[in-house]
PDB file of C-alpha atoms in Angstrom:
ATOM      1  CA  ALA A   1     -14.380   9.536   9.244  1.00  0.00           C
ATOM      2  CA  GLN A   2     -11.465   7.257   9.004  1.00  0.00           C
ATOM      3  CA  LYS A   3     -11.736   4.073   6.803  1.00  0.00           C
ATOM      4  CA  ILE A   4      -8.871   2.355   8.544  1.00  0.00           C
ATOM      5  CA  THR A   5      -8.137   2.366  12.112  1.00  0.00           C
ATOM      6  CA  GLN A   6      -5.006   0.916  13.579  1.00  0.00           C
ATOM      7  CA  THR A   7      -5.216   1.951  17.060  1.00  0.00           C
ATOM      8  CA  GLN A   8      -1.554   0.706  18.350  1.00  0.00           C
ATOM      9  CA  PRO A   9       1.011   2.875  17.331  1.00  0.00           C
ATOM     10  CA  GLY A  10       3.582   0.672  18.885  1.00  0.00           C
ATOM     11  CA  MET A  11       4.063  -3.296  20.013  1.00  0.00           C
ATOM     12  CA  PHE A  12       6.784  -4.696  21.714  1.00  0.00           C
ATOM     13  CA  VAL A  13       7.119  -8.797  21.737  1.00  0.00           C
ATOM     14  CA  GLN A  14       9.627 -11.292  22.487  1.00  0.00           C
ATOM     15  CA  GLU A  15      10.939 -14.137  20.091  1.00  0.00           C
ATOM     16  CA  LYS A  16       8.687 -17.045  19.784  1.00  0.00           C
ATOM     17  CA  GLU A  17       5.692 -15.240  21.310  1.00  0.00           C
ATOM     18  CA  ALA A  18       2.502 -14.329  19.325  1.00  0.00           C
ATOM     19  CA  VAL A  19       1.173 -10.790  18.762  1.00  0.00           C
ATOM     20  CA  THR A  20      -2.027  -9.042  17.527  1.00  0.00           C
ATOM     21  CA  LEU A  21      -2.120  -6.205  15.818  1.00  0.00           C
ATOM     22  CA  ASP A  22      -5.591  -4.425  15.646  1.00  0.00           C
ATOM     23  CA  CYS A  23      -7.595  -3.053  12.595  1.00  0.00           C
ATOM     24  CA  THR A  24     -11.018  -1.936  12.220  1.00  0.00           C
ATOM     25  CA  TYR A  25     -12.745  -0.585   9.217  1.00  0.00           C
ATOM     26  CA  ASP A  26     -15.578   1.503   8.031  1.00  0.00           C
ATOM     27  CA  THR A  27     -17.319   1.231   4.906  1.00  0.00           C
ATOM     28  CA  SER A  28     -20.983   0.761   3.650  1.00  0.00           C
ATOM     29  CA  ASP A  29     -20.148  -1.270   0.227  1.00  0.00           C
ATOM     30  CA  PRO A  30     -21.006  -5.104   0.665  1.00  0.00           C
ATOM     31  CA  SER A  31     -18.055  -5.868  -1.552  1.00  0.00           C
ATOM     32  CA  TYR A  32     -14.456  -5.125  -0.085  1.00  0.00           C
ATOM     33  CA  GLY A  33     -11.334  -6.619   0.763  1.00  0.00           C
ATOM     34  CA  LEU A  34      -8.944  -6.471   3.368  1.00  0.00           C
ATOM     35  CA  PHE A  35      -4.821  -6.570   3.385  1.00  0.00           C
ATOM     36  CA  TRP A  36      -2.107  -6.136   5.581  1.00  0.00           C
ATOM     37  CA  TYR A  37       1.474  -5.427   4.497  1.00  0.00           C
ATOM     38  CA  LYS A  38       4.711  -5.293   6.008  1.00  0.00           C
ATOM     39  CA  GLN A  39       7.328  -2.196   5.440  1.00  0.00           C
ATOM     40  CA  PRO A  40      10.538  -2.678   6.753  1.00  0.00           C
ATOM     41  CA  SER A  41      12.849   0.222   7.178  1.00  0.00           C
ATOM     42  CA  SER A  42      13.954  -0.196   3.337  1.00  0.00           C
ATOM     43  CA  GLY A  43      10.303   0.835   2.462  1.00  0.00           C
ATOM     44  CA  GLU A  44       8.958  -1.686   0.175  1.00  0.00           C
ATOM     45  CA  MET A  45       5.569  -2.807   1.056  1.00  0.00           C
ATOM     46  CA  ILE A  46       5.517  -6.440   1.443  1.00  0.00           C
ATOM     47  CA  PHE A  47       2.004  -8.337   1.186  1.00  0.00           C
ATOM     48  CA  LEU A  48       1.014 -10.600   3.918  1.00  0.00           C
ATOM     49  CA  ILE A  49      -2.643 -11.408   3.861  1.00  0.00           C
ATOM     50  CA  TYR A  50      -5.966 -10.851   2.484  1.00  0.00           C
ATOM     51  CA  GLN A  51      -9.293 -11.333   3.360  1.00  0.00           C
ATOM     52  CA  GLY A  52     -12.263 -10.991   1.097  1.00  0.00           C
ATOM     53  CA  SER A  53     -15.801  -9.713   2.593  1.00  0.00           C
ATOM     54  CA  TYR A  54     -17.816 -12.720   1.167  1.00  0.00           C
ATOM     55  CA  ASP A  55     -14.817 -15.211   2.522  1.00  0.00           C
ATOM     56  CA  GLN A  56     -16.608 -17.691   5.041  1.00  0.00           C
ATOM     57  CA  GLN A  57     -13.056 -18.611   6.748  1.00  0.00           C
ATOM     58  CA  ASN A  58     -10.195 -16.732   8.239  1.00  0.00           C
ATOM     59  CA  ALA A  59      -7.500 -16.325   5.763  1.00  0.00           C
ATOM     60  CA  THR A  60      -4.061 -17.741   6.903  1.00  0.00           C
ATOM     61  CA  GLU A  61      -0.633 -17.580   5.208  1.00  0.00           C
ATOM     62  CA  GLY A  62       1.889 -19.480   7.217  1.00  0.00           C
ATOM     63  CA  ARG A  63       2.721 -17.854  10.415  1.00  0.00           C
ATOM     64  CA  TYR A  64       0.209 -15.124   9.683  1.00  0.00           C
ATOM     65  CA  SER A  65      -3.756 -15.433  10.200  1.00  0.00           C
ATOM     66  CA  LEU A  66      -6.337 -12.910   9.869  1.00  0.00           C
ATOM     67  CA  ASN A  67      -9.156 -12.872  12.625  1.00  0.00           C
ATOM     68  CA  PHE A  68     -11.836 -11.525  10.705  1.00  0.00           C
ATOM     69  CA  GLN A  69     -15.027 -10.335  12.623  1.00  0.00           C
ATOM     70  CA  LYS A  70     -17.273  -8.882   9.913  1.00  0.00           C
ATOM     71  CA  ALA A  71     -19.899  -7.614  12.113  1.00  0.00           C
ATOM     72  CA  ARG A  72     -17.386  -5.788  14.490  1.00  0.00           C
ATOM     73  CA  LYS A  73     -15.848  -4.934  11.266  1.00  0.00           C
ATOM     74  CA  SER A  74     -12.535  -5.698  12.703  1.00  0.00           C
ATOM     75  CA  ALA A  75      -9.439  -7.619  10.499  1.00  0.00           C
ATOM     76  CA  ASN A  76      -6.644  -8.181  13.034  1.00  0.00           C
ATOM     77  CA  LEU A  77      -3.299  -9.873  12.334  1.00  0.00           C
ATOM     78  CA  VAL A  78      -2.179 -12.617  14.098  1.00  0.00           C
ATOM     79  CA  ILE A  79       1.339 -13.635  13.742  1.00  0.00           C
ATOM     80  CA  SER A  80       2.581 -16.389  15.706  1.00  0.00           C
ATOM     81  CA  ALA A  81       6.194 -17.447  16.750  1.00  0.00           C
ATOM     82  CA  SER A  82       7.409 -13.993  16.218  1.00  0.00           C
ATOM     83  CA  GLN A  83      10.550 -13.669  14.818  1.00  0.00           C
ATOM     84  CA  LEU A  84      13.432 -10.920  14.834  1.00  0.00           C
ATOM     85  CA  GLY A  85      12.826 -10.393  11.131  1.00  0.00           C
ATOM     86  CA  ASP A  86       9.372  -9.525  11.721  1.00  0.00           C
ATOM     87  CA  SER A  87      10.519  -6.251  13.172  1.00  0.00           C
ATOM     88  CA  ALA A  88       8.720  -3.631  11.272  1.00  0.00           C
ATOM     89  CA  MET A  89       5.826  -1.260  10.458  1.00  0.00           C
ATOM     90  CA  TYR A  90       2.573  -2.914   9.680  1.00  0.00           C
ATOM     91  CA  PHE A  91      -0.309  -1.320   7.595  1.00  0.00           C
ATOM     92  CA  CYS A  92      -3.801  -2.395   7.243  1.00  0.00           C
ATOM     93  CA  ALA A  93      -5.341  -1.604   4.007  1.00  0.00           C
ATOM     94  CA  MET A  94      -8.792  -1.789   2.587  1.00  0.00           C
ATOM     95  CA  ARG A  95     -10.047  -2.050  -1.380  1.00  0.00           C
ATOM     96  CA  GLU A  96     -13.637  -1.053  -1.594  1.00  0.00           C
ATOM     97  CA  GLY A  97     -16.008  -2.470  -4.487  1.00  0.00           C
ATOM     98  CA  GLN A  98     -14.451  -4.345  -7.490  1.00  0.00           C
ATOM     99  CA  ALA A  99     -10.680  -5.756  -7.270  1.00  0.00           C
ATOM    100  CA  GLY A 100      -8.066  -3.371  -8.422  1.00  0.00           C
ATOM    101  CA  THR A 101      -9.470  -0.250  -6.798  1.00  0.00           C
ATOM    102  CA  ALA A 102      -7.471   1.901  -4.717  1.00  0.00           C
ATOM    103  CA  LEU A 103      -6.182   0.601  -1.378  1.00  0.00           C
ATOM    104  CA  ILE A 104      -7.117   2.956   1.720  1.00  0.00           C
ATOM    105  CA  PHE A 105      -4.426   2.614   4.538  1.00  0.00           C
ATOM    106  CA  GLY A 106      -4.244   2.917   8.127  1.00  0.00           C
ATOM    107  CA  LYS A 107      -1.505   4.803   9.809  1.00  0.00           C
ATOM    108  CA  GLY A 108       0.321   1.686  10.777  1.00  0.00           C
ATOM    109  CA  THR A 109       1.719  -0.120  13.909  1.00  0.00           C
ATOM    110  CA  THR A 110       5.359  -0.482  14.905  1.00  0.00           C
ATOM    111  CA  LEU A 111       6.030  -3.930  15.820  1.00  0.00           C
ATOM    112  CA  SER A 112       9.585  -4.652  17.750  1.00  0.00           C
ATOM    113  CA  VAL A 113      10.535  -8.331  18.106  1.00  0.00           C
ATOM    114  CA  SER A 114      13.292  -8.574  21.297  1.00  0.00           C
ATOM    115  CA  SER A 115      15.209 -12.118  21.572  1.00  0.00           C
TER     116      SER A 115
ATOM    117  CA  ASP B   1      11.341 -12.665 -12.263  1.00  0.00           C
ATOM    118  CA  ALA B   2      11.623  -9.326 -11.813  1.00  0.00           C
ATOM    119  CA  GLY B   3       9.336  -7.516  -9.329  1.00  0.00           C
ATOM    120  CA  VAL B   4       8.370  -4.000  -9.398  1.00  0.00           C
ATOM    121  CA  THR B   5      11.066  -1.544  -9.856  1.00  0.00           C
ATOM    122  CA  GLN B   6      11.350   2.046  -9.257  1.00  0.00           C
ATOM    123  CA  SER B   7      13.853   4.767 -10.341  1.00  0.00           C
ATOM    124  CA  PRO B   8      15.315   6.919  -8.666  1.00  0.00           C
ATOM    125  CA  THR B   9      15.594   5.438  -5.107  1.00  0.00           C
ATOM    126  CA  HIS B  10      16.371   8.882  -3.767  1.00  0.00           C
ATOM    127  CA  LEU B  11      16.161  12.266  -5.007  1.00  0.00           C
ATOM    128  CA  ILE B  12      16.442  16.144  -3.778  1.00  0.00           C
ATOM    129  CA  LYS B  13      14.821  18.636  -5.527  1.00  0.00           C
ATOM    130  CA  THR B  14      14.233  22.508  -5.214  1.00  0.00           C
ATOM    131  CA  ARG B  15      10.894  24.180  -4.699  1.00  0.00           C
ATOM    132  CA  GLY B  16       9.229  25.017  -7.715  1.00  0.00           C
ATOM    133  CA  GLN B  17      10.964  22.623  -9.554  1.00  0.00           C
ATOM    134  CA  GLN B  18       9.464  19.718 -11.356  1.00  0.00           C
ATOM    135  CA  VAL B  19      10.327  15.730 -10.823  1.00  0.00           C
ATOM    136  CA  THR B  20       9.524  12.608 -12.788  1.00  0.00           C
ATOM    137  CA  LEU B  21       9.369   9.631 -11.133  1.00  0.00           C
ATOM    138  CA  ARG B  22       9.767   6.034 -12.795  1.00  0.00           C
ATOM    139  CA  CYS B  23       7.894   2.575 -12.333  1.00  0.00           C
ATOM    140  CA  SER B  24       7.912  -0.799 -14.206  1.00  0.00           C
ATOM    141  CA  PRO B  25       5.238  -3.192 -13.198  1.00  0.00           C
ATOM    142  CA  LYS B  26       5.671  -6.451 -12.325  1.00  0.00           C
ATOM    143  CA  SER B  27       6.034  -9.286 -15.140  1.00  0.00           C
ATOM    144  CA  GLY B  28       2.648  -9.765 -16.490  1.00  0.00           C
ATOM    145  CA  HIS B  29       0.976  -7.044 -14.719  1.00  0.00           C
ATOM    146  CA  ASP B  30      -1.069  -4.321 -16.727  1.00  0.00           C
ATOM    147  CA  THR B  31      -2.143  -2.131 -13.777  1.00  0.00           C
ATOM    148  CA  VAL B  32      -0.124   0.572 -12.358  1.00  0.00           C
ATOM    149  CA  SER B  33      -1.167   2.649  -9.103  1.00  0.00           C
ATOM    150  CA  TRP B  34       0.989   5.362  -7.123  1.00  0.00           C
ATOM    151  CA  TYR B  35       0.802   6.085  -3.362  1.00  0.00           C
ATOM    152  CA  GLN B  36       2.313   9.127  -1.282  1.00  0.00           C
ATOM    153  CA  GLN B  37       3.554   7.993   1.981  1.00  0.00           C
ATOM    154  CA  ALA B  38       4.716  10.693   4.394  1.00  0.00           C
ATOM    155  CA  LEU B  39       6.542  10.329   7.353  1.00  0.00           C
ATOM    156  CA  GLY B  40       5.071   8.386   9.815  1.00  0.00           C
ATOM    157  CA  GLN B  41       2.065   8.045   8.073  1.00  0.00           C
ATOM    158  CA  GLY B  42       0.643   5.257   5.933  1.00  0.00           C
ATOM    159  CA  PRO B  43       0.529   5.595   1.869  1.00  0.00           C
ATOM    160  CA  GLN B  44      -2.370   7.711   0.144  1.00  0.00           C
ATOM    161  CA  PHE B  45      -3.504   6.664  -3.322  1.00  0.00           C
ATOM    162  CA  ILE B  46      -2.662   9.275  -5.959  1.00  0.00           C
ATOM    163  CA  PHE B  47      -3.793   7.636  -9.188  1.00  0.00           C
ATOM    164  CA  GLN B  48      -4.250   4.339 -11.144  1.00  0.00           C
ATOM    165  CA  TYR B  49      -3.180   3.873 -14.556  1.00  0.00           C
ATOM    166  CA  TYR B  50      -4.632   1.041 -16.687  1.00  0.00           C
ATOM    167  CA  GLU B  51      -4.489   0.644 -20.775  1.00  0.00           C
ATOM    168  CA  GLU B  52      -2.685   3.831 -20.864  1.00  0.00           C
ATOM    169  CA  GLU B  53      -5.742   6.088 -19.148  1.00  0.00           C
ATOM    170  CA  GLU B  54      -5.922   7.126 -15.758  1.00  0.00           C
ATOM    171  CA  ARG B  55      -8.547   4.924 -13.929  1.00  0.00           C
ATOM    172  CA  GLN B  56      -8.904   6.295 -10.830  1.00  0.00           C
ATOM    173  CA  ARG B  57      -7.598   9.306  -8.948  1.00  0.00           C
ATOM    174  CA  GLY B  58      -7.384  10.021  -5.359  1.00  0.00           C
ATOM    175  CA  ASN B  59      -7.305  13.492  -3.587  1.00  0.00           C
ATOM    176  CA  PHE B  60      -4.433  15.172  -5.150  1.00  0.00           C
ATOM    177  CA  PRO B  61      -3.963  18.268  -6.842  1.00  0.00           C
ATOM    178  CA  ASP B  62      -3.513  18.786 -10.822  1.00  0.00           C
ATOM    179  CA  ARG B  63       0.488  19.429 -10.134  1.00  0.00           C
ATOM    180  CA  PHE B  64       0.271  15.561  -9.933  1.00  0.00           C
ATOM    181  CA  SER B  65       0.329  13.917 -13.213  1.00  0.00           C
ATOM    182  CA  GLY B  66       1.362  10.501 -14.668  1.00  0.00           C
ATOM    183  CA  HIS B  67       1.574   8.477 -17.837  1.00  0.00           C
ATOM    184  CA  GLN B  68       1.612   4.557 -18.720  1.00  0.00           C
ATOM    185  CA  PHE B  69       3.505   3.251 -21.490  1.00  0.00           C
ATOM    186  CA  PRO B  70       2.647   0.508 -24.119  1.00  0.00           C
ATOM    187  CA  ASN B  71       4.779  -1.717 -22.177  1.00  0.00           C
ATOM    188  CA  TYR B  72       3.051  -0.904 -18.805  1.00  0.00           C
ATOM    189  CA  SER B  73       5.676   1.247 -17.198  1.00  0.00           C
ATOM    190  CA  SER B  74       4.654   4.800 -15.603  1.00  0.00           C
ATOM    191  CA  GLU B  75       5.968   8.005 -14.775  1.00  0.00           C
ATOM    192  CA  LEU B  76       4.644  10.025 -12.309  1.00  0.00           C
ATOM    193  CA  ASN B  77       5.231  14.010 -12.782  1.00  0.00           C
ATOM    194  CA  VAL B  78       5.180  16.499  -9.984  1.00  0.00           C
ATOM    195  CA  ASN B  79       5.174  20.007 -11.019  1.00  0.00           C
ATOM    196  CA  ALA B  80       6.056  23.198  -9.083  1.00  0.00           C
ATOM    197  CA  LEU B  81       7.341  21.145  -5.792  1.00  0.00           C
ATOM    198  CA  LEU B  82       6.230  22.264  -2.293  1.00  0.00           C
ATOM    199  CA  LEU B  83       8.266  21.362   0.550  1.00  0.00           C
ATOM    200  CA  GLY B  84       5.037  19.434   1.738  1.00  0.00           C
ATOM    201  CA  ASP B  85       5.545  16.898  -1.373  1.00  0.00           C
ATOM    202  CA  SER B  86       8.535  15.455   0.508  1.00  0.00           C
ATOM    203  CA  ALA B  87       7.837  11.743   0.913  1.00  0.00           C
ATOM    204  CA  LEU B  88       8.260   8.247  -0.034  1.00  0.00           C
ATOM    205  CA  TYR B  89       6.696   7.541  -3.575  1.00  0.00           C
ATOM    206  CA  LEU B  90       5.476   3.953  -3.739  1.00  0.00           C
ATOM    207  CA  CYS B  91       4.209   2.336  -7.143  1.00  0.00           C
ATOM    208  CA  ALA B  92       2.240  -0.732  -7.118  1.00  0.00           C
ATOM    209  CA  SER B  93       1.407  -2.920  -9.832  1.00  0.00           C
ATOM    210  CA  SER B  94      -1.266  -5.313 -10.212  1.00  0.00           C
ATOM    211  CA  LEU B  95      -3.268  -7.260 -13.244  1.00  0.00           C
ATOM    212  CA  LEU B  96      -6.895  -5.790 -13.215  1.00  0.00           C
ATOM    213  CA  VAL B  97      -8.937  -8.606 -15.253  1.00  0.00           C
ATOM    214  CA  SER B  98      -7.517 -11.672 -13.120  1.00  0.00           C
ATOM    215  CA  GLY B  99      -9.466 -10.777 -10.037  1.00  0.00           C
ATOM    216  CA  ARG B 100      -6.918 -11.351  -8.003  1.00  0.00           C
ATOM    217  CA  ASN B 101      -6.259  -8.892  -5.253  1.00  0.00           C
ATOM    218  CA  GLU B 102      -2.591  -8.284  -4.258  1.00  0.00           C
ATOM    219  CA  ALA B 103      -0.906  -5.603  -5.390  1.00  0.00           C
ATOM    220  CA  PHE B 104       2.993  -5.638  -5.449  1.00  0.00           C
ATOM    221  CA  PHE B 105       4.896  -2.717  -4.414  1.00  0.00           C
ATOM    222  CA  GLY B 106       8.411  -1.248  -5.261  1.00  0.00           C
ATOM    223  CA  GLN B 107      10.616  -0.066  -3.288  1.00  0.00           C
ATOM    224  CA  GLY B 108       9.606   3.424  -3.548  1.00  0.00           C
ATOM    225  CA  THR B 109      11.515   6.666  -4.464  1.00  0.00           C
ATOM    226  CA  ARG B 110      12.514   8.977  -1.617  1.00  0.00           C
ATOM    227  CA  LEU B 111      11.688  12.641  -2.667  1.00  0.00           C
ATOM    228  CA  THR B 112      12.987  15.615  -0.204  1.00  0.00           C
ATOM    229  CA  VAL B 113      12.180  18.969  -1.412  1.00  0.00           C
ATOM    230  CA  VAL B 114      14.290  21.753  -0.022  1.00  0.00           C
TER     231      VAL B 114
END
């Protein structure tokens, strides 16, 4: 079974609109972390936001917020006020267990922002 | 403050050859992880090094090996290259004992096997 599922291969949005990128995960470990990364065409993976399994509140980092629904095992990324520079590939990833263990990535969602 | 740096950025090798990729972690980081990203896919974990030892390994054959040096930099070696080894190889660094969760990635090495 896939550990991280991103069901949207591509998303299209206009500038200044909000967009939600979906991510569901599967783990039996009570301690885990969820990450979102952005990968522009240059290839570098850019860390966006982190949510721990025991965190009570949804994580926010500037225009990024994570809609964490633990019972549904979902961790959707919300980008408010999209910008042209947000066009990129977005990956959801999970760490199981203690900090420092390997990241498990989904297949990604391509976001295209138009003017 | 230099981030994670990888070299070379691009590489073309022939089937059966051997290749070495290099990674310098972000200043202050002690842990290096390597990932393979095939075209159109998410990265897959190869292995992780901490204190010059392989700490964790993904589902990759023994043709993939690595090393970490006392200055925390790392190498990824791939022997007997196959066409399927063509991919973007990403290095990520982190500080293990801090409990912080961010892994910072380099820009990657794009390996093409012909």
